[in-house]
Amino acid sequence: MRWPHIEPHLITRSLMPENQESPIHFFSLAAVTPERFFYIRNHFPYPVLSEESLAVTIDGEVRNPMTFHYRDLLSMPSKEIAVALECSGNKRARFKPKVYGIQWEEGAISQGMWKGVPLKDLLNEAGLKPTAREVVFAGRDSGTRTDMAGTYPYARSLSLDKALHPDTLVAYELNGQPIPYKHGYPLRLIVPQWYAMASVKWLRSITVLDARFTGPFQVVDYVYEPEPADSGDEKVPVTLVHVNSTIQFPTDRSLLDTGTIQICGIAWTGTGFITGVELSLNGGESWVRADLHRMPNQPYAWILWTYRWDASRQGEYTILCRARDSYGNIQPAAASWNKKGYGYNAISRIHVKVE
C-alpha cells in the first residue's frame, strides 16, 4: 500500500497569543529546522513595528549611552553559530501530576543558524562602569498579566559574565535570511545553552543595572518553584538547558514491519556537549550505544543520533533513550517535578509493535 504524501504543519497550542509547536518528528536527521516549521512562543500579541524598531539602545551603568541602528550592526564584525532554542516548558505535558501552562509535547525546540554581532562588542563600545552587575533586555512586545496590575514589556536579564560571553549575540539573520517577523525581526538576542526565554525577541533596549533585576518574567515566571510554597526551599532561576533527547523515528504507537529499522533522533544539553546516547529495546533491562552525528565546529547544536535495530521478532516493545554530556549529566528516569513545569528531561520513551 502506498501512503499519501503528508505535509507537516505547526501544531497549535494557543492562538492569542500565538504559540505553535514544531512537527519535530518530520525532520529526522535534519541539522537545521526550516523557518516555516520553527516553533513559536509568545507571551503577548505581536508588536507593531515602526522605523524606530530598527534600532536598539544601550543605557544604564555605561559611560557612553548609545543607539545602534540595524545598518550599523550589519557593518560590524559578525559571528554565525548553530543554536538549538528550547522553550523551558518543552515536554511539560509529560509531568505527572499535571501542571498548569501550555501543554507542550516534544516540539517546543528548533535549531537554526543565527548570525549577528557579539553583545560584548556593543557593551565594550558603550563602556561598562565598575558598578555594572546585570544586563536587562526588553522586547517590543508587551501586555497585561493575570497575576498583577499594569502593562509589562517582555524583559529578561543576564549576569554580566553571560552577557559578555563571546557567543551571546544580537542577531539579525536566521538561516541566511533576515530574522522572520514572528521570530523577532529585526533584532533578537541569542543566548546559547540557556533556555529560550533568555533569547529576547524584537529587541528594543539593553540596560545595564547595578542591582538584581526583579521584573515579573525574571522572578515570578521562569523559576523552579518548590511545592508546597512554604517548604522553606528557595525559588531557583531557570537558566541552563538540561541534558535531553527525543526519539524522532519511529513515533510512539507505531506499527512496524519486521526487518532492519533505523531508529533516530536528536540530543542536546546546556552544559558542555553530548558524549553519548544509549537506547534500550527491552524497557531498560539492557542498553546499547547509538551512533552520533555532529555538526562540525558547532558546539551549541543538537547532535543527530541513529541506531540500526534488527527487529526480527514480532511483538510489542518499549524503546528508551537517554543522553549524557561532558559534565557527567545523564537523563534521569523521572524529571524533577516543579510547580510550573520547567526543564522536563526524563528518559525518552516510546511504545511500538512489530508485526
mmCIF file of C-alpha atoms in Angstrom:
data_model
loop_
_atom_site.group_PDB
_atom_site.id
_atom_site.type_symbol
_atom_site.label_atom_id
_atom_site.label_comp_id
_atom_site.label_asym_id
_atom_site.label_seq_id
_atom_site.Cartn_x
_atom_site.Cartn_y
_atom_site.Cartn_z
ATOM 1 C CA MET A 1 0.000 0.000 0.000
ATOM 2 C CA ARG A 2 1.315 3.468 -0.909
ATOM 3 C CA TRP A 3 0.665 6.072 1.751
ATOM 4 C CA PRO A 4 -0.390 9.561 0.637
ATOM 5 C CA HIS A 5 2.098 12.410 0.958
ATOM 6 C CA ILE A 6 1.664 14.173 4.288
ATOM 7 C CA GLU A 7 2.690 17.828 4.572
ATOM 8 C CA PRO A 8 3.882 18.695 8.093
ATOM 9 C CA HIS A 9 2.500 21.735 9.844
ATOM 10 C CA LEU A 10 2.905 23.581 13.115
ATOM 11 C CA ILE A 11 0.810 22.263 16.000
ATOM 12 C CA THR A 12 -1.360 24.972 17.547
ATOM 13 C CA ARG A 13 -1.192 25.315 21.332
ATOM 14 C CA SER A 14 -2.838 28.757 21.535
ATOM 15 C CA LEU A 15 -3.876 31.468 19.082
ATOM 16 C CA MET A 16 -3.875 34.611 21.254
ATOM 17 C CA PRO A 17 -1.050 34.933 21.972
ATOM 18 C CA GLU A 18 0.185 32.622 19.224
ATOM 19 C CA ASN A 19 2.043 29.537 20.415
ATOM 20 C CA GLN A 20 2.865 26.828 17.890
ATOM 21 C CA GLU A 21 4.824 23.600 18.254
ATOM 22 C CA SER A 22 7.261 22.327 15.648
ATOM 23 C CA PRO A 23 6.418 18.982 13.975
ATOM 24 C CA ILE A 24 9.714 17.659 15.318
ATOM 25 C CA HIS A 25 9.151 14.061 14.143
ATOM 26 C CA PHE A 26 9.044 15.096 10.466
ATOM 27 C CA PHE A 27 12.655 16.297 10.456
ATOM 28 C CA SER A 28 14.690 13.206 11.195
ATOM 29 C CA LEU A 29 18.422 13.757 10.569
ATOM 30 C CA ALA A 30 17.864 17.486 9.932
ATOM 31 C CA ALA A 31 20.592 19.780 11.252
ATOM 32 C CA VAL A 32 18.556 22.952 10.683
ATOM 33 C CA THR A 33 14.829 23.446 11.162
ATOM 34 C CA PRO A 34 13.146 25.077 8.146
ATOM 35 C CA GLU A 35 11.977 28.557 9.151
ATOM 36 C CA ARG A 36 8.313 27.857 8.462
ATOM 37 C CA PHE A 37 8.440 24.986 10.960
ATOM 38 C CA PHE A 38 10.225 26.817 13.774
ATOM 39 C CA TYR A 39 8.233 26.632 16.978
ATOM 40 C CA ILE A 40 6.615 29.902 18.113
ATOM 41 C CA ARG A 41 6.436 31.062 21.750
ATOM 42 C CA ASN A 42 4.756 34.348 22.694
ATOM 43 C CA HIS A 43 3.531 35.881 25.932
ATOM 44 C CA PHE A 44 1.679 38.786 24.303
ATOM 45 C CA PRO A 45 0.235 39.768 20.906
ATOM 46 C CA TYR A 46 2.788 40.584 18.229
ATOM 47 C CA PRO A 47 4.250 44.109 18.476
ATOM 48 C CA VAL A 48 3.567 46.810 15.899
ATOM 49 C CA LEU A 49 6.902 47.768 14.346
ATOM 50 C CA SER A 50 7.957 51.162 13.024
ATOM 51 C CA GLU A 51 11.124 52.822 11.749
ATOM 52 C CA GLU A 52 12.440 53.141 15.314
ATOM 53 C CA SER A 53 12.193 49.361 15.665
ATOM 54 C CA LEU A 54 15.343 49.128 13.534
ATOM 55 C CA ALA A 55 17.448 50.397 16.436
ATOM 56 C CA VAL A 56 18.447 49.158 19.872
ATOM 57 C CA THR A 57 19.616 51.376 22.743
ATOM 58 C CA ILE A 58 22.225 50.698 25.429
ATOM 59 C CA ASP A 59 21.998 52.695 28.649
ATOM 60 C CA GLY A 60 22.234 52.414 32.423
ATOM 61 C CA GLU A 61 25.594 51.707 34.043
ATOM 62 C CA VAL A 62 27.629 52.606 30.964
ATOM 63 C CA ARG A 63 29.915 55.537 30.277
ATOM 64 C CA ASN A 64 28.504 56.266 26.835
ATOM 65 C CA PRO A 65 24.804 55.508 26.284
ATOM 66 C CA MET A 66 24.428 54.552 22.631
ATOM 67 C CA THR A 67 21.934 53.662 19.937
ATOM 68 C CA PHE A 68 22.834 51.053 17.342
ATOM 69 C CA HIS A 69 20.844 51.057 14.110
ATOM 70 C CA TYR A 70 20.204 47.880 12.162
ATOM 71 C CA ARG A 71 22.511 49.074 9.363
ATOM 72 C CA ASP A 72 25.249 49.793 11.944
ATOM 73 C CA LEU A 73 25.131 46.194 13.129
ATOM 74 C CA LEU A 74 25.298 44.873 9.564
ATOM 75 C CA SER A 75 28.630 46.670 9.098
ATOM 76 C CA MET A 76 30.206 45.343 12.301
ATOM 77 C CA PRO A 77 32.252 42.134 12.709
ATOM 78 C CA SER A 78 29.775 39.282 12.946
ATOM 79 C CA LYS A 79 29.550 35.674 14.007
ATOM 80 C CA GLU A 80 27.276 32.855 12.772
ATOM 81 C CA ILE A 81 26.537 29.882 15.028
ATOM 82 C CA ALA A 82 24.113 26.974 15.106
ATOM 83 C CA VAL A 83 21.967 27.162 18.222
ATOM 84 C CA ALA A 84 19.132 24.933 19.332
ATOM 85 C CA LEU A 85 16.490 27.052 21.064
ATOM 86 C CA GLU A 86 14.311 25.120 23.519
ATOM 87 C CA CYS A 87 11.358 26.508 25.444
ATOM 88 C CA SER A 88 11.801 25.764 29.141
ATOM 89 C CA GLY A 89 8.292 24.286 29.062
ATOM 90 C CA ASN A 90 9.159 21.770 26.346
ATOM 91 C CA LYS A 91 7.621 18.348 27.202
ATOM 92 C CA ARG A 92 5.565 19.935 30.025
ATOM 93 C CA ALA A 93 2.657 17.655 29.098
ATOM 94 C CA ARG A 94 4.714 14.702 30.377
ATOM 95 C CA PHE A 95 4.800 15.844 34.013
ATOM 96 C CA LYS A 96 2.801 13.791 36.489
ATOM 97 C CA PRO A 97 0.895 15.135 38.299
ATOM 98 C CA LYS A 98 -0.090 17.652 35.625
ATOM 99 C CA VAL A 99 0.939 21.294 35.920
ATOM 100 C CA TYR A 100 -0.583 24.492 34.568
ATOM 101 C CA GLY A 101 0.816 26.134 31.456
ATOM 102 C CA ILE A 102 0.973 25.426 27.752
ATOM 103 C CA GLN A 103 0.927 21.660 27.346
ATOM 104 C CA TRP A 104 3.909 21.363 25.037
ATOM 105 C CA GLU A 105 4.795 17.893 23.822
ATOM 106 C CA GLU A 106 8.238 17.432 22.211
ATOM 107 C CA GLY A 107 8.223 20.193 19.580
ATOM 108 C CA ALA A 108 8.969 23.352 21.575
ATOM 109 C CA ILE A 109 12.511 23.199 20.233
ATOM 110 C CA SER A 110 14.062 24.215 16.906
ATOM 111 C CA GLN A 111 17.550 24.785 15.564
ATOM 112 C CA GLY A 112 18.878 27.436 13.225
ATOM 113 C CA MET A 113 21.967 29.244 12.055
ATOM 114 C CA TRP A 114 21.937 32.611 13.812
ATOM 115 C CA LYS A 115 24.133 35.485 12.625
ATOM 116 C CA GLY A 116 24.780 38.702 14.485
ATOM 117 C CA VAL A 117 27.157 40.871 16.474
ATOM 118 C CA PRO A 118 28.607 39.620 19.769
ATOM 119 C CA LEU A 119 26.866 41.510 22.556
ATOM 120 C CA LYS A 120 30.190 42.070 24.298
ATOM 121 C CA ASP A 121 31.338 44.240 21.394
ATOM 122 C CA LEU A 122 28.360 46.573 21.864
ATOM 123 C CA LEU A 123 28.808 46.695 25.632
ATOM 124 C CA ASN A 124 32.510 47.430 25.227
ATOM 125 C CA GLU A 125 31.730 50.349 22.909
ATOM 126 C CA ALA A 126 29.300 51.736 25.459
ATOM 127 C CA GLY A 127 31.865 51.247 28.235
ATOM 128 C CA LEU A 128 30.719 49.355 31.300
ATOM 129 C CA LYS A 129 31.044 51.118 34.633
ATOM 130 C CA PRO A 130 32.593 49.260 37.595
ATOM 131 C CA THR A 131 29.125 49.196 39.170
ATOM 132 C CA ALA A 132 27.675 47.032 36.365
ATOM 133 C CA ARG A 133 26.056 43.853 37.729
ATOM 134 C CA GLU A 134 23.322 42.624 35.378
ATOM 135 C CA VAL A 135 22.161 43.402 31.850
ATOM 136 C CA VAL A 136 18.421 43.687 31.098
ATOM 137 C CA PHE A 137 16.959 43.078 27.633
ATOM 138 C CA ALA A 138 13.495 44.408 26.797
ATOM 139 C CA GLY A 139 11.500 43.405 23.748
ATOM 140 C CA ARG A 140 8.924 45.473 21.891
ATOM 141 C CA ASP A 141 6.133 43.083 22.861
ATOM 142 C CA SER A 142 4.124 43.990 25.955
ATOM 143 C CA GLY A 143 0.808 43.346 27.603
ATOM 144 C CA THR A 144 -1.083 42.616 30.792
ATOM 145 C CA ARG A 145 -0.739 39.712 33.186
ATOM 146 C CA THR A 146 -3.423 37.882 35.124
ATOM 147 C CA ASP A 147 -1.451 37.931 38.383
ATOM 148 C CA MET A 148 -0.660 41.642 38.696
ATOM 149 C CA ALA A 149 -1.963 45.015 37.585
ATOM 150 C CA GLY A 150 -0.408 47.101 34.835
ATOM 151 C CA THR A 151 1.213 46.608 31.468
ATOM 152 C CA TYR A 152 4.612 44.978 31.186
ATOM 153 C CA PRO A 153 7.143 44.558 28.403
ATOM 154 C CA TYR A 154 8.736 41.166 27.997
ATOM 155 C CA ALA A 155 12.114 41.706 29.676
ATOM 156 C CA ARG A 156 14.826 39.387 30.973
ATOM 157 C CA SER A 157 18.307 39.831 32.428
ATOM 158 C CA LEU A 158 21.642 38.062 32.151
ATOM 159 C CA SER A 159 24.539 38.029 34.551
ATOM 160 C CA LEU A 160 27.464 40.147 33.414
ATOM 161 C CA ASP A 161 29.547 37.037 32.682
ATOM 162 C CA LYS A 162 26.890 35.565 30.395
ATOM 163 C CA ALA A 163 26.269 38.899 28.676
ATOM 164 C CA LEU A 164 29.993 39.191 27.929
ATOM 165 C CA HIS A 165 30.337 35.643 26.627
ATOM 166 C CA PRO A 166 31.691 35.892 23.054
ATOM 167 C CA ASP A 167 28.845 33.751 21.661
ATOM 168 C CA THR A 168 25.957 35.751 23.139
ATOM 169 C CA LEU A 169 24.685 37.578 20.062
ATOM 170 C CA VAL A 170 22.463 40.421 18.983
ATOM 171 C CA ALA A 171 21.270 38.540 15.911
ATOM 172 C CA TYR A 172 19.782 39.834 12.672
ATOM 173 C CA GLU A 173 19.767 36.696 10.475
ATOM 174 C CA LEU A 174 18.274 33.215 10.730
ATOM 175 C CA ASN A 175 19.367 30.563 8.237
ATOM 176 C CA GLY A 176 20.941 33.152 5.933
ATOM 177 C CA GLN A 177 17.934 35.496 5.798
ATOM 178 C CA PRO A 178 16.711 38.408 7.922
ATOM 179 C CA ILE A 179 15.055 37.035 11.055
ATOM 180 C CA PRO A 180 11.345 36.474 10.274
ATOM 181 C CA TYR A 181 8.922 38.831 11.957
ATOM 182 C CA LYS A 182 7.379 36.104 14.106
ATOM 183 C CA HIS A 183 10.817 35.132 15.416
ATOM 184 C CA GLY A 184 11.994 38.588 16.435
ATOM 185 C CA TYR A 185 12.730 40.775 13.389
ATOM 186 C CA PRO A 186 14.690 42.936 13.159
ATOM 187 C CA LEU A 187 16.918 42.118 16.173
ATOM 188 C CA ARG A 188 16.885 39.219 18.606
ATOM 189 C CA LEU A 189 19.133 38.260 21.468
ATOM 190 C CA ILE A 190 20.562 34.744 21.144
ATOM 191 C CA VAL A 191 21.856 33.115 24.336
ATOM 192 C CA PRO A 192 23.395 29.681 23.655
ATOM 193 C CA GLN A 193 22.982 26.943 26.289
ATOM 194 C CA TRP A 194 20.170 28.742 28.156
ATOM 195 C CA TYR A 195 16.502 28.003 27.706
ATOM 196 C CA ALA A 196 14.994 30.240 25.040
ATOM 197 C CA MET A 197 13.126 32.582 27.402
ATOM 198 C CA ALA A 198 16.516 34.365 27.617
ATOM 199 C CA SER A 199 16.701 34.959 23.840
ATOM 200 C CA VAL A 200 14.512 38.080 23.815
ATOM 201 C CA LYS A 201 12.750 38.841 20.517
ATOM 202 C CA TRP A 202 12.100 42.265 18.908
ATOM 203 C CA LEU A 203 14.957 43.660 20.967
ATOM 204 C CA ARG A 204 14.275 47.288 21.946
ATOM 205 C CA SER A 205 16.713 48.163 24.714
ATOM 206 C CA ILE A 206 19.717 46.899 26.644
ATOM 207 C CA THR A 207 20.022 48.361 30.144
ATOM 208 C CA VAL A 208 22.968 47.707 32.451
ATOM 209 C CA LEU A 209 21.972 47.634 36.125
ATOM 210 C CA ASP A 210 23.921 47.937 39.363
ATOM 211 C CA ALA A 211 21.438 45.664 41.133
ATOM 212 C CA ARG A 212 19.468 42.482 40.579
ATOM 213 C CA PHE A 213 16.631 42.736 38.054
ATOM 214 C CA THR A 214 13.229 41.880 39.539
ATOM 215 C CA GLY A 215 10.853 42.034 36.565
ATOM 216 C CA PRO A 216 7.974 39.512 36.559
ATOM 217 C CA PHE A 217 9.484 37.372 33.788
ATOM 218 C CA GLN A 218 12.646 37.114 35.882
ATOM 219 C CA VAL A 219 11.434 36.397 39.422
ATOM 220 C CA VAL A 220 7.792 35.276 39.069
ATOM 221 C CA ASP A 221 7.980 33.263 35.863
ATOM 222 C CA TYR A 222 10.917 31.102 34.819
ATOM 223 C CA VAL A 223 11.865 29.931 38.283
ATOM 224 C CA TYR A 224 11.842 26.386 39.635
ATOM 225 C CA GLU A 225 9.267 26.817 42.343
ATOM 226 C CA PRO A 226 9.125 24.347 45.251
ATOM 227 C CA GLU A 227 5.895 22.694 46.312
ATOM 228 C CA PRO A 228 4.462 23.495 48.743
ATOM 229 C CA ALA A 229 5.409 27.171 48.617
ATOM 230 C CA ASP A 230 6.018 27.273 52.376
ATOM 231 C CA SER A 231 8.509 24.404 52.313
ATOM 232 C CA GLY A 232 11.378 26.771 53.040
ATOM 233 C CA ASP A 233 13.148 25.977 49.759
ATOM 234 C CA GLU A 234 14.104 28.980 47.679
ATOM 235 C CA LYS A 235 12.998 29.540 44.102
ATOM 236 C CA VAL A 236 15.793 28.713 41.666
ATOM 237 C CA PRO A 237 16.095 30.633 38.352
ATOM 238 C CA VAL A 238 15.664 28.717 35.106
ATOM 239 C CA THR A 239 18.906 29.105 33.158
ATOM 240 C CA LEU A 240 20.915 26.249 31.598
ATOM 241 C CA VAL A 241 19.227 23.711 29.344
ATOM 242 C CA HIS A 242 19.033 20.235 30.892
ATOM 243 C CA VAL A 243 20.562 17.280 29.053
ATOM 244 C CA ASN A 244 17.768 15.823 26.931
ATOM 245 C CA SER A 245 16.860 13.756 23.884
ATOM 246 C CA THR A 246 13.951 12.923 21.603
ATOM 247 C CA ILE A 247 13.218 9.827 19.546
ATOM 248 C CA GLN A 248 12.058 11.181 16.190
ATOM 249 C CA PHE A 249 11.552 7.866 14.400
ATOM 250 C CA PRO A 250 9.733 5.631 14.916
ATOM 251 C CA THR A 251 6.951 7.607 16.525
ATOM 252 C CA ASP A 252 5.079 6.454 19.585
ATOM 253 C CA ARG A 253 2.458 3.713 18.951
ATOM 254 C CA SER A 254 3.905 2.870 15.527
ATOM 255 C CA LEU A 255 3.187 -0.399 13.736
ATOM 256 C CA LEU A 256 6.432 -1.655 12.177
ATOM 257 C CA ASP A 257 7.343 -4.476 9.825
ATOM 258 C CA THR A 258 9.986 -6.995 10.830
ATOM 259 C CA GLY A 259 13.451 -6.284 9.476
ATOM 260 C CA THR A 260 16.112 -3.637 9.963
ATOM 261 C CA ILE A 261 14.714 -0.385 11.375
ATOM 262 C CA GLN A 262 16.738 2.785 11.732
ATOM 263 C CA ILE A 263 15.850 4.470 14.999
ATOM 264 C CA CYS A 264 16.912 8.124 15.009
ATOM 265 C CA GLY A 265 16.572 11.333 16.936
ATOM 266 C CA ILE A 266 18.307 14.316 18.492
ATOM 267 C CA ALA A 267 20.072 15.024 21.780
ATOM 268 C CA TRP A 268 21.196 18.307 23.320
ATOM 269 C CA THR A 269 22.495 19.901 26.508
ATOM 270 C CA GLY A 270 23.310 23.264 28.065
ATOM 271 C CA THR A 271 26.448 22.030 29.797
ATOM 272 C CA GLY A 272 29.406 21.018 27.685
ATOM 273 C CA PHE A 273 28.499 18.682 24.831
ATOM 274 C CA ILE A 274 26.757 15.360 24.281
ATOM 275 C CA THR A 275 29.156 12.452 24.762
ATOM 276 C CA GLY A 276 26.784 9.536 24.327
ATOM 277 C CA VAL A 277 23.255 8.381 23.568
ATOM 278 C CA GLU A 278 22.027 4.985 24.734
ATOM 279 C CA LEU A 279 18.939 3.020 23.744
ATOM 280 C CA SER A 280 17.117 0.225 25.459
ATOM 281 C CA LEU A 281 14.947 -2.047 23.349
ATOM 282 C CA ASN A 282 13.625 -4.031 26.293
ATOM 283 C CA GLY A 283 12.230 -1.409 28.641
ATOM 284 C CA GLY A 284 15.512 -0.663 30.408
ATOM 285 C CA GLU A 285 16.891 -4.134 31.090
ATOM 286 C CA SER A 286 19.947 -3.511 28.888
ATOM 287 C CA TRP A 287 21.345 -0.605 26.857
ATOM 288 C CA VAL A 288 23.165 -0.172 23.529
ATOM 289 C CA ARG A 289 25.044 2.839 22.203
ATOM 290 C CA ALA A 290 23.724 4.861 19.286
ATOM 291 C CA ASP A 291 25.920 6.411 16.592
ATOM 292 C CA LEU A 292 26.394 10.183 16.948
ATOM 293 C CA HIS A 293 26.494 12.660 14.068
ATOM 294 C CA ARG A 294 27.716 16.165 14.915
ATOM 295 C CA MET A 295 27.743 19.450 13.042
ATOM 296 C CA PRO A 296 31.455 20.278 12.759
ATOM 297 C CA ASN A 297 32.646 23.282 14.765
ATOM 298 C CA GLN A 298 29.172 23.971 16.180
ATOM 299 C CA PRO A 299 29.331 23.376 19.945
ATOM 300 C CA TYR A 300 25.746 24.546 20.647
ATOM 301 C CA ALA A 301 23.992 22.448 18.007
ATOM 302 C CA TRP A 302 21.966 19.384 18.837
ATOM 303 C CA ILE A 303 23.544 16.114 17.770
ATOM 304 C CA LEU A 304 21.808 13.656 15.495
ATOM 305 C CA TRP A 305 21.906 10.013 16.550
ATOM 306 C CA THR A 306 20.983 6.759 14.812
ATOM 307 C CA TYR A 307 20.773 3.076 15.651
ATOM 308 C CA ARG A 308 20.103 0.154 13.297
ATOM 309 C CA TRP A 309 17.755 -2.260 15.035
ATOM 310 C CA ASP A 310 17.319 -5.810 13.788
ATOM 311 C CA ALA A 311 13.628 -6.199 14.631
ATOM 312 C CA SER A 312 13.350 -9.854 13.711
ATOM 313 C CA ARG A 313 10.800 -10.844 16.312
ATOM 314 C CA GLN A 314 7.180 -9.778 16.297
ATOM 315 C CA GLY A 315 5.732 -8.275 19.428
ATOM 316 C CA GLU A 316 5.362 -5.087 21.432
ATOM 317 C CA TYR A 317 8.435 -3.151 22.517
ATOM 318 C CA THR A 318 9.195 -0.247 24.828
ATOM 319 C CA ILE A 319 12.136 1.756 23.471
ATOM 320 C CA LEU A 320 14.001 4.090 25.828
ATOM 321 C CA CYS A 321 16.589 6.752 25.030
ATOM 322 C CA ARG A 322 18.927 8.625 27.338
ATOM 323 C CA ALA A 323 21.714 11.115 26.614
ATOM 324 C CA ARG A 324 24.713 12.107 28.681
ATOM 325 C CA ASP A 325 27.024 15.108 28.431
ATOM 326 C CA SER A 326 30.646 16.011 29.095
ATOM 327 C CA TYR A 327 29.797 17.292 32.593
ATOM 328 C CA GLY A 328 28.533 13.853 33.594
ATOM 329 C CA ASN A 329 24.858 14.771 33.424
ATOM 330 C CA ILE A 330 22.531 11.999 32.247
ATOM 331 C CA GLN A 331 18.807 11.951 31.649
ATOM 332 C CA PRO A 332 17.061 10.699 34.777
ATOM 333 C CA ALA A 333 14.354 8.057 34.950
ATOM 334 C CA ALA A 334 11.967 10.758 36.194
ATOM 335 C CA ALA A 335 12.123 14.512 35.707
ATOM 336 C CA SER A 336 12.345 16.802 38.714
ATOM 337 C CA TRP A 337 8.737 17.895 39.226
ATOM 338 C CA ASN A 338 8.193 21.601 39.772
ATOM 339 C CA LYS A 339 5.069 23.713 40.099
ATOM 340 C CA LYS A 340 5.344 25.480 36.731
ATOM 341 C CA GLY A 341 6.594 22.546 34.705
ATOM 342 C CA TYR A 342 10.017 23.699 33.548
ATOM 343 C CA GLY A 343 13.002 21.651 32.432
ATOM 344 C CA TYR A 344 11.417 18.244 31.768
ATOM 345 C CA ASN A 345 14.186 15.844 30.754
ATOM 346 C CA ALA A 346 13.229 12.330 31.791
ATOM 347 C CA ILE A 347 14.389 9.384 29.684
ATOM 348 C CA SER A 348 12.566 9.437 26.341
ATOM 349 C CA ARG A 349 10.132 6.559 25.869
ATOM 350 C CA ILE A 350 8.028 5.163 23.038
ATOM 351 C CA HIS A 351 5.976 2.014 22.525
ATOM 352 C CA VAL A 352 5.924 0.203 19.174
ATOM 353 C CA LYS A 353 4.537 -3.025 17.767
ATOM 354 C CA VAL A 354 6.444 -5.150 15.260
ATOM 355 C CA GLU A 355 4.172 -7.249 13.038
#
